[in-house]
Coordinates of N, CA, C and O in Angstrom, one line a residue:
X1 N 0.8 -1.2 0.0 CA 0.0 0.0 0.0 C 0.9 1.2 0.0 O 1.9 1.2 0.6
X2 N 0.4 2.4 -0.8 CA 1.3 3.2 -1.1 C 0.7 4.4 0.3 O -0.4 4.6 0.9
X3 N 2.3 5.1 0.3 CA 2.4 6.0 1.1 C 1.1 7.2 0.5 O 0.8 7.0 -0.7
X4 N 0.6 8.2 1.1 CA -0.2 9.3 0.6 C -1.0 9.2 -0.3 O -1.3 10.1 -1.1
X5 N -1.5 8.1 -0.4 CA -3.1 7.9 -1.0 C -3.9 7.7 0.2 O -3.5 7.3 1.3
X6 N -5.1 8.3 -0.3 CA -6.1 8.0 0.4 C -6.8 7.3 0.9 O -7.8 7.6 0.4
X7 N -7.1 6.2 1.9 CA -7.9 5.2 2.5 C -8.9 5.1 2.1 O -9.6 6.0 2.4
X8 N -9.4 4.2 1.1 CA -10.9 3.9 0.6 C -11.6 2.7 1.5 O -11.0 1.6 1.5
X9 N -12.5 2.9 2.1 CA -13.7 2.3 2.4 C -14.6 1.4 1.3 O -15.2 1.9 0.4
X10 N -14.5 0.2 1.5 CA -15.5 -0.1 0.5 C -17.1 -1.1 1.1 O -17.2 -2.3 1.7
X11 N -17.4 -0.8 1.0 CA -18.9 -1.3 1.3 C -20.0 -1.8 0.8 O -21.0 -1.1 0.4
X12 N -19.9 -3.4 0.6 CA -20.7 -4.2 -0.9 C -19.9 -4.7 -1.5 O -19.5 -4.1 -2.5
X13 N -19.5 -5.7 -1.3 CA -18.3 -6.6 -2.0 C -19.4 -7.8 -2.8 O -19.5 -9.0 -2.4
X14 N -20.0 -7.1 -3.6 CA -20.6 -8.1 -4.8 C -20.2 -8.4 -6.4 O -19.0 -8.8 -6.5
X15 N -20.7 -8.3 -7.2 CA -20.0 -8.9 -8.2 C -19.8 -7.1 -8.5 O -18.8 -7.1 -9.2
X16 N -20.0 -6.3 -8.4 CA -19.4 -4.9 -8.8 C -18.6 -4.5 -8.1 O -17.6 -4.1 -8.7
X17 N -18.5 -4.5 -6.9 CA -17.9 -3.7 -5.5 C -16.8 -5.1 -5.7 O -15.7 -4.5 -5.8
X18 N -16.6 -6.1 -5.8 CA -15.6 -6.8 -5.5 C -14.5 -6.5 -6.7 O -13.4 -6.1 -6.3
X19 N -14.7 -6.7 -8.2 CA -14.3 -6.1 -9.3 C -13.4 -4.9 -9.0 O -12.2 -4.7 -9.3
X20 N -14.3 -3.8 -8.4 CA -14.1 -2.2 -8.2 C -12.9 -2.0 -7.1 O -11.9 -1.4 -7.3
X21 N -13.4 -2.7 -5.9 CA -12.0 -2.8 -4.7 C -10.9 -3.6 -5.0 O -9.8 -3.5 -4.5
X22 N -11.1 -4.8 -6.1 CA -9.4 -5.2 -6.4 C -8.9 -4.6 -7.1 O -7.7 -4.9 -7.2
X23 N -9.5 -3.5 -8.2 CA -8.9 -2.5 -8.8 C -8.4 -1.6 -8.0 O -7.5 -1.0 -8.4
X24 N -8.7 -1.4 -7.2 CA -8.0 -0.3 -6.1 C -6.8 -0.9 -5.5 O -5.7 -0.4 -5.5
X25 N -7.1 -2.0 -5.1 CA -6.0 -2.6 -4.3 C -4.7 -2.6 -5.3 O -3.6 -2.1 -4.9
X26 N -5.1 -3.1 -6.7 CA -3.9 -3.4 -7.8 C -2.9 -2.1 -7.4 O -1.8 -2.2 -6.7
X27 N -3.8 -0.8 -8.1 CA -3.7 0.5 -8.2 C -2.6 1.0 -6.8 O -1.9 2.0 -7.1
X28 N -2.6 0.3 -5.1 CA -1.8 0.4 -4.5 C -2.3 1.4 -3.4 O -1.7 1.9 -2.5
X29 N -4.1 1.6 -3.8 CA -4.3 2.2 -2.9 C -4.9 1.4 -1.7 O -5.4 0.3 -2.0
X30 N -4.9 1.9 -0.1 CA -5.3 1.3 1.1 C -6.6 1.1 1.2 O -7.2 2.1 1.1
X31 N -7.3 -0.2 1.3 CA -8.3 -0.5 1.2 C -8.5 -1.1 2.4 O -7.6 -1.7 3.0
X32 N -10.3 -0.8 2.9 CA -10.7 -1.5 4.3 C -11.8 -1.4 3.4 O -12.2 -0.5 2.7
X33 N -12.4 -2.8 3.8 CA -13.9 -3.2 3.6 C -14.6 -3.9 4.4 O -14.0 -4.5 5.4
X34 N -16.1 -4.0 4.1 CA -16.7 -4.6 4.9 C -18.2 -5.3 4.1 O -18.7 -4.3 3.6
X35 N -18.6 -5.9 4.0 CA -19.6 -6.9 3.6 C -20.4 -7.8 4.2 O -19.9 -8.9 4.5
X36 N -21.5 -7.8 4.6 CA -22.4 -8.6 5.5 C -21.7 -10.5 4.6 O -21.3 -11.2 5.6
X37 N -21.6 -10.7 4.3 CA -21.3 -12.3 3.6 C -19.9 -12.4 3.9 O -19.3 -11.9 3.0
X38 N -19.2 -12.9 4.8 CA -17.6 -12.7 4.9 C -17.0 -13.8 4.0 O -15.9 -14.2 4.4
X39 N -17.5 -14.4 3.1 CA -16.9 -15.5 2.4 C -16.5 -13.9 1.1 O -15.9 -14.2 0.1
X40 N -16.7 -13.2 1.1 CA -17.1 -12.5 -0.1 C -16.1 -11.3 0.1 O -16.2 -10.2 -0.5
X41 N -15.1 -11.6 0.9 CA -14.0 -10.2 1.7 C -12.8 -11.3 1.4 O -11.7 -10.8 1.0
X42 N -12.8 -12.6 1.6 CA -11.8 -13.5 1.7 C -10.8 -13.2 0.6 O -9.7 -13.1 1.1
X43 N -11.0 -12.9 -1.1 CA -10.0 -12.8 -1.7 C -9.5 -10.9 -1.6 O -8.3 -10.5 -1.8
X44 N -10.3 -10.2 -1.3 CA -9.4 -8.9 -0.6 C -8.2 -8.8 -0.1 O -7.2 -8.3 -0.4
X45 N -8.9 -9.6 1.3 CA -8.2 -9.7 2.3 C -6.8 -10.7 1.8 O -5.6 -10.3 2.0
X46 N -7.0 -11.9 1.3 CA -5.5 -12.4 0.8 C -4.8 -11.3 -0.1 O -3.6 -11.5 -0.1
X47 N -5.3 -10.2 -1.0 CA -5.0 -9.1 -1.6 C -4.1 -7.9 -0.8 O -2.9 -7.5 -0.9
X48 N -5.2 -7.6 -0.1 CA -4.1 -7.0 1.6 C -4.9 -5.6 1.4 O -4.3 -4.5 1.1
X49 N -6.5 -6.0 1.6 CA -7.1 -5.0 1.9 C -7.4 -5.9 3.7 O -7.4 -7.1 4.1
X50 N -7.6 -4.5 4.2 CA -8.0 -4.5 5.9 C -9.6 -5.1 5.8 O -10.2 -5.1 4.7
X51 N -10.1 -5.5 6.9 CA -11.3 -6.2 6.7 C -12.1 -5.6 7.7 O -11.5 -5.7 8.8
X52 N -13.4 -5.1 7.9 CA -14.1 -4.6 8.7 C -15.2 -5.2 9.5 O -15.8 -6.0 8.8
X53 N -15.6 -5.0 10.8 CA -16.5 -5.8 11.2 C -17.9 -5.0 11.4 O -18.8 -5.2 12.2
X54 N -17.8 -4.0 10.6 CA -19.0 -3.0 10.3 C -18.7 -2.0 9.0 O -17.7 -1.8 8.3
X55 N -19.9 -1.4 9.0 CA -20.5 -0.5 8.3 C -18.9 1.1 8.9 O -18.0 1.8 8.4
X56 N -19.5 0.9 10.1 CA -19.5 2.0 11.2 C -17.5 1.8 11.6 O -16.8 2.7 11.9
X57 N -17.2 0.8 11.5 CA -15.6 0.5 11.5 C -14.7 0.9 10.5 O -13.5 1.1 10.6
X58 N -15.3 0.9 9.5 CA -15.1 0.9 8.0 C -14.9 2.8 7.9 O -14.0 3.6 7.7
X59 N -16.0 2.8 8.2 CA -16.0 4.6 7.8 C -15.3 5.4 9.1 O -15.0 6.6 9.0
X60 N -15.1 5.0 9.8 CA -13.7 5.7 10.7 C -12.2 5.2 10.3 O -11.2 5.9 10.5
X61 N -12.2 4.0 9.7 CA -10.8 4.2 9.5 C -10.7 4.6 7.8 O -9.6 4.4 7.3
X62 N -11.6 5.1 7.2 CA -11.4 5.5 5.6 C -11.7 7.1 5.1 O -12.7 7.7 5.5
X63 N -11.1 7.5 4.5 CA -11.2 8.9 4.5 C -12.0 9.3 3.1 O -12.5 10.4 3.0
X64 N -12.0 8.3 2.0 CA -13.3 8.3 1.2 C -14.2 6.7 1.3 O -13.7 5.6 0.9
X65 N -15.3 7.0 1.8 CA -16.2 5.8 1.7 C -17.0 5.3 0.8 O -18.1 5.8 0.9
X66 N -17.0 4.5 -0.3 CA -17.6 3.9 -1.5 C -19.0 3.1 -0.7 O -18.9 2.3 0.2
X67 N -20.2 3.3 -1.2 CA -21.3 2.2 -1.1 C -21.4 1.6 -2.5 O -21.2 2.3 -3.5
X68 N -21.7 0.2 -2.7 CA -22.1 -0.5 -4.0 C -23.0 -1.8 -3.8 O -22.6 -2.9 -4.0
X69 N -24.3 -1.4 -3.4 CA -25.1 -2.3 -2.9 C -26.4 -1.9 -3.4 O -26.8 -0.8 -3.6
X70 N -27.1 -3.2 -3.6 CA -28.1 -3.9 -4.5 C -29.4 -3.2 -4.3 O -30.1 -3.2 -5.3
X71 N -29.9 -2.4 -3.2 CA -31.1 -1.7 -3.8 C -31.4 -0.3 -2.8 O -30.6 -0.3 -1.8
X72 N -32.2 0.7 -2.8 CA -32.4 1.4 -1.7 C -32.5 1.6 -0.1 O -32.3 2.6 0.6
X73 N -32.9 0.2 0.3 CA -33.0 -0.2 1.7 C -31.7 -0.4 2.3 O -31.3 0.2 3.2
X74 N -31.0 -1.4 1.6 CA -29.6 -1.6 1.7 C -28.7 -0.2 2.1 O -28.0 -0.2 3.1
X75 N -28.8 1.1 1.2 CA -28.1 1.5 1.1 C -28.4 2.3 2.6 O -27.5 2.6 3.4
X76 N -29.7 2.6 2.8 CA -30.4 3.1 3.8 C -29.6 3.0 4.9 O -28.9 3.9 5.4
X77 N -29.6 1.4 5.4 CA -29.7 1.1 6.1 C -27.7 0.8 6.7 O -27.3 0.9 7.8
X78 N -27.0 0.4 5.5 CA -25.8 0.8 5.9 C -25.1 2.0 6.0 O -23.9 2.1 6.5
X79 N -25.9 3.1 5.5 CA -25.4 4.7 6.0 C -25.9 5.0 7.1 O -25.3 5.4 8.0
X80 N -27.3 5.0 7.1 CA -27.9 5.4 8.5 C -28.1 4.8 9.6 O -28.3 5.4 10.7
X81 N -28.2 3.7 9.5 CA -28.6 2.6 10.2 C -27.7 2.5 11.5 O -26.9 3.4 11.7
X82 N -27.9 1.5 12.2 CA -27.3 1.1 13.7 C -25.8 0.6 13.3 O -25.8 -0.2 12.3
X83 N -24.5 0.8 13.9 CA -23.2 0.6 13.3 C -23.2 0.8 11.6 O -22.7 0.1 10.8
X84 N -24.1 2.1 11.3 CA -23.6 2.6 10.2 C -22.8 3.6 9.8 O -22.0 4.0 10.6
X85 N -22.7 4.0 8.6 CA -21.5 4.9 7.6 C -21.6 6.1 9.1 O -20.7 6.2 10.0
X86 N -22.5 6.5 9.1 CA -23.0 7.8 10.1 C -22.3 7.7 11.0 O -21.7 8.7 11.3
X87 N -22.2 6.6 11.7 CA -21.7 6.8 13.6 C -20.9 6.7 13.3 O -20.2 6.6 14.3
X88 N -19.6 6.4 11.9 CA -18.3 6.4 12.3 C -17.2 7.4 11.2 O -16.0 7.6 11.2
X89 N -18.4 7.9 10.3 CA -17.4 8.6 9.7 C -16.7 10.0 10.3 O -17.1 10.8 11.1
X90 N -15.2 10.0 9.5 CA -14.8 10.9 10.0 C -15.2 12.7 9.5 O -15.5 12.8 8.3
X91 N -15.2 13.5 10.0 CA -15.4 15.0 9.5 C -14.9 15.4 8.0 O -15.5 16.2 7.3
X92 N -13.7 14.8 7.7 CA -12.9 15.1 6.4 C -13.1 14.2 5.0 O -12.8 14.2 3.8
X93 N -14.1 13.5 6.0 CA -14.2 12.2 4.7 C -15.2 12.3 3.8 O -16.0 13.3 4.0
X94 N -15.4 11.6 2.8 CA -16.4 11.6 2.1 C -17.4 10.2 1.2 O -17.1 9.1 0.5
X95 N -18.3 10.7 1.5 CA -19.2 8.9 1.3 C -19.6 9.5 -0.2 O -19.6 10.6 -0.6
X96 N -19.8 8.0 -0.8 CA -19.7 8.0 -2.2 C -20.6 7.0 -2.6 O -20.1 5.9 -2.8
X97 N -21.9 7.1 -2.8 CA -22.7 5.9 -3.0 C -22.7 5.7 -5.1 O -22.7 6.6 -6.0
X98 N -22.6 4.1 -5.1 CA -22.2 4.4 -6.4 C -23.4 3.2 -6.7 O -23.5 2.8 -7.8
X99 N -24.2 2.8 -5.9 CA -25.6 1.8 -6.1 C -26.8 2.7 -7.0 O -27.3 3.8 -6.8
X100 N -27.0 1.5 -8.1 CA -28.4 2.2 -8.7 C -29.7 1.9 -7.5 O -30.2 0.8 -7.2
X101 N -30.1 3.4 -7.0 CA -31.0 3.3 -6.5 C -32.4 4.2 -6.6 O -32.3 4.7 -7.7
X102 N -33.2 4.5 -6.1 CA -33.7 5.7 -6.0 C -33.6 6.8 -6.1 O -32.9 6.9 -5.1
X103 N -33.9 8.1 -6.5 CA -33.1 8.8 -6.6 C -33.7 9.8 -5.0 O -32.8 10.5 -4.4
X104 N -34.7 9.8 -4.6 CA -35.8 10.3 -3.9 C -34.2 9.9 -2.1 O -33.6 10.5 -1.3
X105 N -34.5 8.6 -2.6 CA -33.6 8.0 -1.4 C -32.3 9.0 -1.2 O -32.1 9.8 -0.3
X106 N -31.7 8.5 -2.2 CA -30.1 9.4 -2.1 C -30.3 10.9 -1.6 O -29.6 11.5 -0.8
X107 N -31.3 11.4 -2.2 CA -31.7 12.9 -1.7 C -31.7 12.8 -0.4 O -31.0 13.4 0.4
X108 N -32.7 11.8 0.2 CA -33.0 11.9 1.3 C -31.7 11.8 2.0 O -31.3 12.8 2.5
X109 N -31.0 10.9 2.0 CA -29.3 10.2 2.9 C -28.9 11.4 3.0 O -29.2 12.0 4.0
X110 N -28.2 12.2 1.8 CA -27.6 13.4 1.6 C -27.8 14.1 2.6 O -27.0 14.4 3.4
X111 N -29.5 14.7 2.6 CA -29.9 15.6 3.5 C -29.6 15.5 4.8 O -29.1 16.4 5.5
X112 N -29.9 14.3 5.2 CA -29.1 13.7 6.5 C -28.2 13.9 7.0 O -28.1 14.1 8.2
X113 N -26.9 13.7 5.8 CA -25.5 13.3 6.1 C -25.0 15.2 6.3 O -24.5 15.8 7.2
X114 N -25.5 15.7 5.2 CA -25.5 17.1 5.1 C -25.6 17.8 6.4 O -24.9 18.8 6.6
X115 N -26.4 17.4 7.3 CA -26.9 18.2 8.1 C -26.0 17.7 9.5 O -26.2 18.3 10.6
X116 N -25.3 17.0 9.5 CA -24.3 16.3 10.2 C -23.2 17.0 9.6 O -22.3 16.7 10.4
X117 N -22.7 17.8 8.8 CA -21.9 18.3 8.1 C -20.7 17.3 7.4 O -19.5 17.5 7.5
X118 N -21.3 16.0 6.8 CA -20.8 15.0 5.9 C -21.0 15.0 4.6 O -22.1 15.1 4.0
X119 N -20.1 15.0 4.3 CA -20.1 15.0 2.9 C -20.4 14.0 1.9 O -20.0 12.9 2.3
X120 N -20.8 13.9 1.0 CA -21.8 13.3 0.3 C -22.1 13.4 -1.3 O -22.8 14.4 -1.7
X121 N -21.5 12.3 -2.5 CA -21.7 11.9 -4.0 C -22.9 11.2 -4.0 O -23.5 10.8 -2.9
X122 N -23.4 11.3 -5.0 CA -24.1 9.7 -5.8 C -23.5 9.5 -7.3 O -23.3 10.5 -8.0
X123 N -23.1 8.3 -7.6 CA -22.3 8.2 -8.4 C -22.6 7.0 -8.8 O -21.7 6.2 -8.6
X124 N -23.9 6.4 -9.6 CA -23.8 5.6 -10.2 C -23.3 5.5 -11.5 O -23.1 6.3 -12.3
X125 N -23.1 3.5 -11.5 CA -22.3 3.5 -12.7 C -23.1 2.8 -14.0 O -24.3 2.3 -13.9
X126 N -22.4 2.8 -15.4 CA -22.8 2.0 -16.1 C -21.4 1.3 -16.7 O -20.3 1.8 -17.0
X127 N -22.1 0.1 -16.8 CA -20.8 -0.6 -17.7 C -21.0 -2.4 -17.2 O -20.6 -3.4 -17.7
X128 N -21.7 -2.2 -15.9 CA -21.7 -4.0 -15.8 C -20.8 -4.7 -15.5 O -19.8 -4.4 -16.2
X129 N -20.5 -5.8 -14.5 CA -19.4 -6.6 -14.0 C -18.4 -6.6 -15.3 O -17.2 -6.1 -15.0
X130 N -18.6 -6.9 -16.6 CA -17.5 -6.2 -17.6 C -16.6 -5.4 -17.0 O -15.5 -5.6 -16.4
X131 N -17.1 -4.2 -17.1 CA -17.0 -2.8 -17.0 C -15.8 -2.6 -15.8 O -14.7 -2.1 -15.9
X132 N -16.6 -3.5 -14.7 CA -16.3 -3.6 -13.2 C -14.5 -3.9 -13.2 O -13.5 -3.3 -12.9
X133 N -15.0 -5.3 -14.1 CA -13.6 -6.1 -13.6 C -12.4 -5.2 -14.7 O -11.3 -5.4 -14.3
X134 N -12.5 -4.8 -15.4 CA -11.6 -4.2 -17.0 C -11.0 -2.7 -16.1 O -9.8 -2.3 -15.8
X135 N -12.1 -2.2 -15.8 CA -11.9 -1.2 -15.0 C -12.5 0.7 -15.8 O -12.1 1.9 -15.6
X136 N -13.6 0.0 -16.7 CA -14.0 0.9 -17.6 C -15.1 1.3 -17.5 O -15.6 1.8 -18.5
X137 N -15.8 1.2 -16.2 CA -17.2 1.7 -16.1 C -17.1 3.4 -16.3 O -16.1 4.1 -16.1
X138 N -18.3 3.7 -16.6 CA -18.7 5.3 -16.9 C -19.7 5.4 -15.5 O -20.6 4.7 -15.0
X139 N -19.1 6.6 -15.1 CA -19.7 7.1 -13.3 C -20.6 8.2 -14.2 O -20.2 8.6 -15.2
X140 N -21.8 8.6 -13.4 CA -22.5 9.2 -13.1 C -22.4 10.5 -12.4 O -23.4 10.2 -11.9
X141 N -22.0 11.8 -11.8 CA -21.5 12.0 -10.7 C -22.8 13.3 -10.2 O -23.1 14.4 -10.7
X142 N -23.2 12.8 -9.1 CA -24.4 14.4 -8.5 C -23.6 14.5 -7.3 O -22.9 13.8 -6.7
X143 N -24.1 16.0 -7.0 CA -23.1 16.5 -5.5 C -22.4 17.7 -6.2 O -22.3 18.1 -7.4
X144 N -22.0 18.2 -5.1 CA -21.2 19.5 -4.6 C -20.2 19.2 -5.8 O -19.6 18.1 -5.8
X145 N -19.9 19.9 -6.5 CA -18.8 19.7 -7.6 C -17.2 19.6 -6.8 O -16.5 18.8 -7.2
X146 N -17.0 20.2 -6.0 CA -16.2 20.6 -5.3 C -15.7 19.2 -4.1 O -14.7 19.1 -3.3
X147 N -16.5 18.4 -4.3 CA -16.2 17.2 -3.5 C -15.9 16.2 -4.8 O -14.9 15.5 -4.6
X148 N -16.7 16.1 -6.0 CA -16.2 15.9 -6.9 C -14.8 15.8 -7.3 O -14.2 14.7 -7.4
X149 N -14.5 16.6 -7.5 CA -13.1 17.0 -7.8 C -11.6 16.4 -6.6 O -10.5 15.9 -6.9
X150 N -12.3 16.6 -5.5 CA -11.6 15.9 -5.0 C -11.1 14.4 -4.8 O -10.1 13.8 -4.4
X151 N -12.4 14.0 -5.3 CA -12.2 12.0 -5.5 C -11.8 12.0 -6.5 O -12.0 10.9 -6.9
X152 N -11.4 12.6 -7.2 CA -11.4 12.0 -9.1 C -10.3 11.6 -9.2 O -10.2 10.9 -10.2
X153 N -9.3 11.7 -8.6 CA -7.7 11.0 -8.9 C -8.2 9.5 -8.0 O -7.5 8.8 -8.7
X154 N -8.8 8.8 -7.4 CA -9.0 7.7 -6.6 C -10.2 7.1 -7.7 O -10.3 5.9 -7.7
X155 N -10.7 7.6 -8.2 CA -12.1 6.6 -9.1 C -11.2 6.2 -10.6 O -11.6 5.3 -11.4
X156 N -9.6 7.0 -11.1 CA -9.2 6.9 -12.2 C -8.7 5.5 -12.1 O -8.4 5.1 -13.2
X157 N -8.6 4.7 -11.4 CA -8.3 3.1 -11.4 C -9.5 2.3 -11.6 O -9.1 1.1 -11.9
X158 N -10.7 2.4 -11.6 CA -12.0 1.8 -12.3 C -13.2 2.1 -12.9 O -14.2 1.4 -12.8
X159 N -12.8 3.6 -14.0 CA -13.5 4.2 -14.3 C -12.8 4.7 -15.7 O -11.8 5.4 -15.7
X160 N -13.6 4.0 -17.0 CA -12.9 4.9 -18.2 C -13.4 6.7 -18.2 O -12.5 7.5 -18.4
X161 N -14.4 7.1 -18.1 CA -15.5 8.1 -18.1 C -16.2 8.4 -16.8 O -16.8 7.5 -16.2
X162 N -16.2 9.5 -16.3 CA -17.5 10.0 -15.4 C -17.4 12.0 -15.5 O -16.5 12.9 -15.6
X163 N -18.9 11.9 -15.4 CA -18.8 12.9 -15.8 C -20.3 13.4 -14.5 O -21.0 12.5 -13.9
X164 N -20.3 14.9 -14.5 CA -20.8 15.4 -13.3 C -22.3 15.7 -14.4 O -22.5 16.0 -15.6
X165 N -23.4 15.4 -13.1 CA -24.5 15.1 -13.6 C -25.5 16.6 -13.1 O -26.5 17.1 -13.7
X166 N -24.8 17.2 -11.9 CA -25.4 18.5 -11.1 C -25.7 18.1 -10.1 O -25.1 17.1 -9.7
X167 N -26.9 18.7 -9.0 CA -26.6 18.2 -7.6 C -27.1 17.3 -7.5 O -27.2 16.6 -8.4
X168 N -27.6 16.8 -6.0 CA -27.7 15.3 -6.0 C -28.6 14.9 -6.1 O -29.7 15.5 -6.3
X169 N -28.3 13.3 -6.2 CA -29.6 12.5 -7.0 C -30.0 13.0 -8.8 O -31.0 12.8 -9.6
X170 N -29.2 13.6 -8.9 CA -29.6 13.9 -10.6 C -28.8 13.3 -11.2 O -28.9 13.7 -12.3
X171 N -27.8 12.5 -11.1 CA -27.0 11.2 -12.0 C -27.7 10.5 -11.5 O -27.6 9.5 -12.2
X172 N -28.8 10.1 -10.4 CA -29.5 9.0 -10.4 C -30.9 8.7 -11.0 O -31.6 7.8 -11.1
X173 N -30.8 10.4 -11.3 CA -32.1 10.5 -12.2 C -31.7 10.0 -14.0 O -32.4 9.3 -14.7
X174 N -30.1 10.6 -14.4 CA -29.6 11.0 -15.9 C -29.7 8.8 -15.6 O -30.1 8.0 -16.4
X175 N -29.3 8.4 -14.4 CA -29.1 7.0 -15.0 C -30.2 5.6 -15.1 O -30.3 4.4 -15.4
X176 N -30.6 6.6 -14.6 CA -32.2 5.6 -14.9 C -32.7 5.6 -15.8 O -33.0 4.5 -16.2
X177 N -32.8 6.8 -16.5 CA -33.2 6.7 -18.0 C -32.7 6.0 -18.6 O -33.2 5.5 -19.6
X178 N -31.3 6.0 -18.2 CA -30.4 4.9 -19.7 C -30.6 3.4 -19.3 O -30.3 2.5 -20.1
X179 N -31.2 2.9 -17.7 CA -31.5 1.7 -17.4 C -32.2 0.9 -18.5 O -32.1 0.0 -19.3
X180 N -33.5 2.3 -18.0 CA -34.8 1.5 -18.0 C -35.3 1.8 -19.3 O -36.4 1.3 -19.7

């Protein structure tokens, strides 16, 4: 793990999030994750990412936090939820949900996180476990441009394209359309 990179959090080690964090690890940056299925952290962790026993463990020791999980409750419920993103992130950090979800939802988290003074993307992708594992997905990006800018050297290891969509939940609106 390289000196003066940033500590990525990753949260949802599924067939996207698992693709996306061994691209980070290649890349040399410091990886801690955490995943409800611990069979599903095993080749990380032989990788020599740190392994978390929460949501809430995860986002205190990472200074940008990744979500990549399967639908809006999920996402809910590992940011806000009991040993969630919330009780442990740090002030400087920033959460980064990159799950296609709702867009109503993400507004809502935001507002939340916002008012806590946490900072806060939505950043879904397209491109598909393909995409995932090659390292060529195209991100979505809503949020504060200015937080933006700041992750964009850390997403260049699994991302051919992303581009800023305006504030939040509106890359989850621009990506729905191209779903569905």
């Amino acid at each position: 793990m390289s000196v003066g990179k940033e500590t990525i959090g990753f949260i949802g080690i599924g067939v996207m999030g698992k693709s996306m964090a061994l691209n980070l690890l290649k890349a040399g940056y410091p990886l801690f994750a955490y995943d409800l299925n611990p069979k599903a952290l095993e080749e990380l962790k032989q990788k020599g990412a740190a392994i978390g026993k929460s949501s809430k463990e995860v986002a205190g020791q990472s200074d940008v936090i990744i979500t990549m999980l399967p639908n809006s409750d999920d996402v809910e419920k590992v940011i806000l939820g009991e040993n969630g993103v919330m009780e442990g992130v740090r002030g400087a950090s920033i959460v980064i949900d990159m799950s296609t979800i709702d867009p109503s939802v993400s507004r809502r988290i935001s507002q939340i996180l916002q008012s806590r003074n946490i900072k806060m993307l939505d950043a879904p992708v397209s491109g598909g476990p393909p995409g995932a594992a090659a390292g060529t997905l195209s991100i979505m990006v809503g949020g504060m441009k200015m937080f933006f800018v700041s992750v964009r050297i850390s997403s260049r290891r699994w991302e051919k394209a992303s581009s800023t969509a305006g504030p939040m939940a509106m890359a989850r609106s621009s990506s729905a359309s191209t779903i569905f």
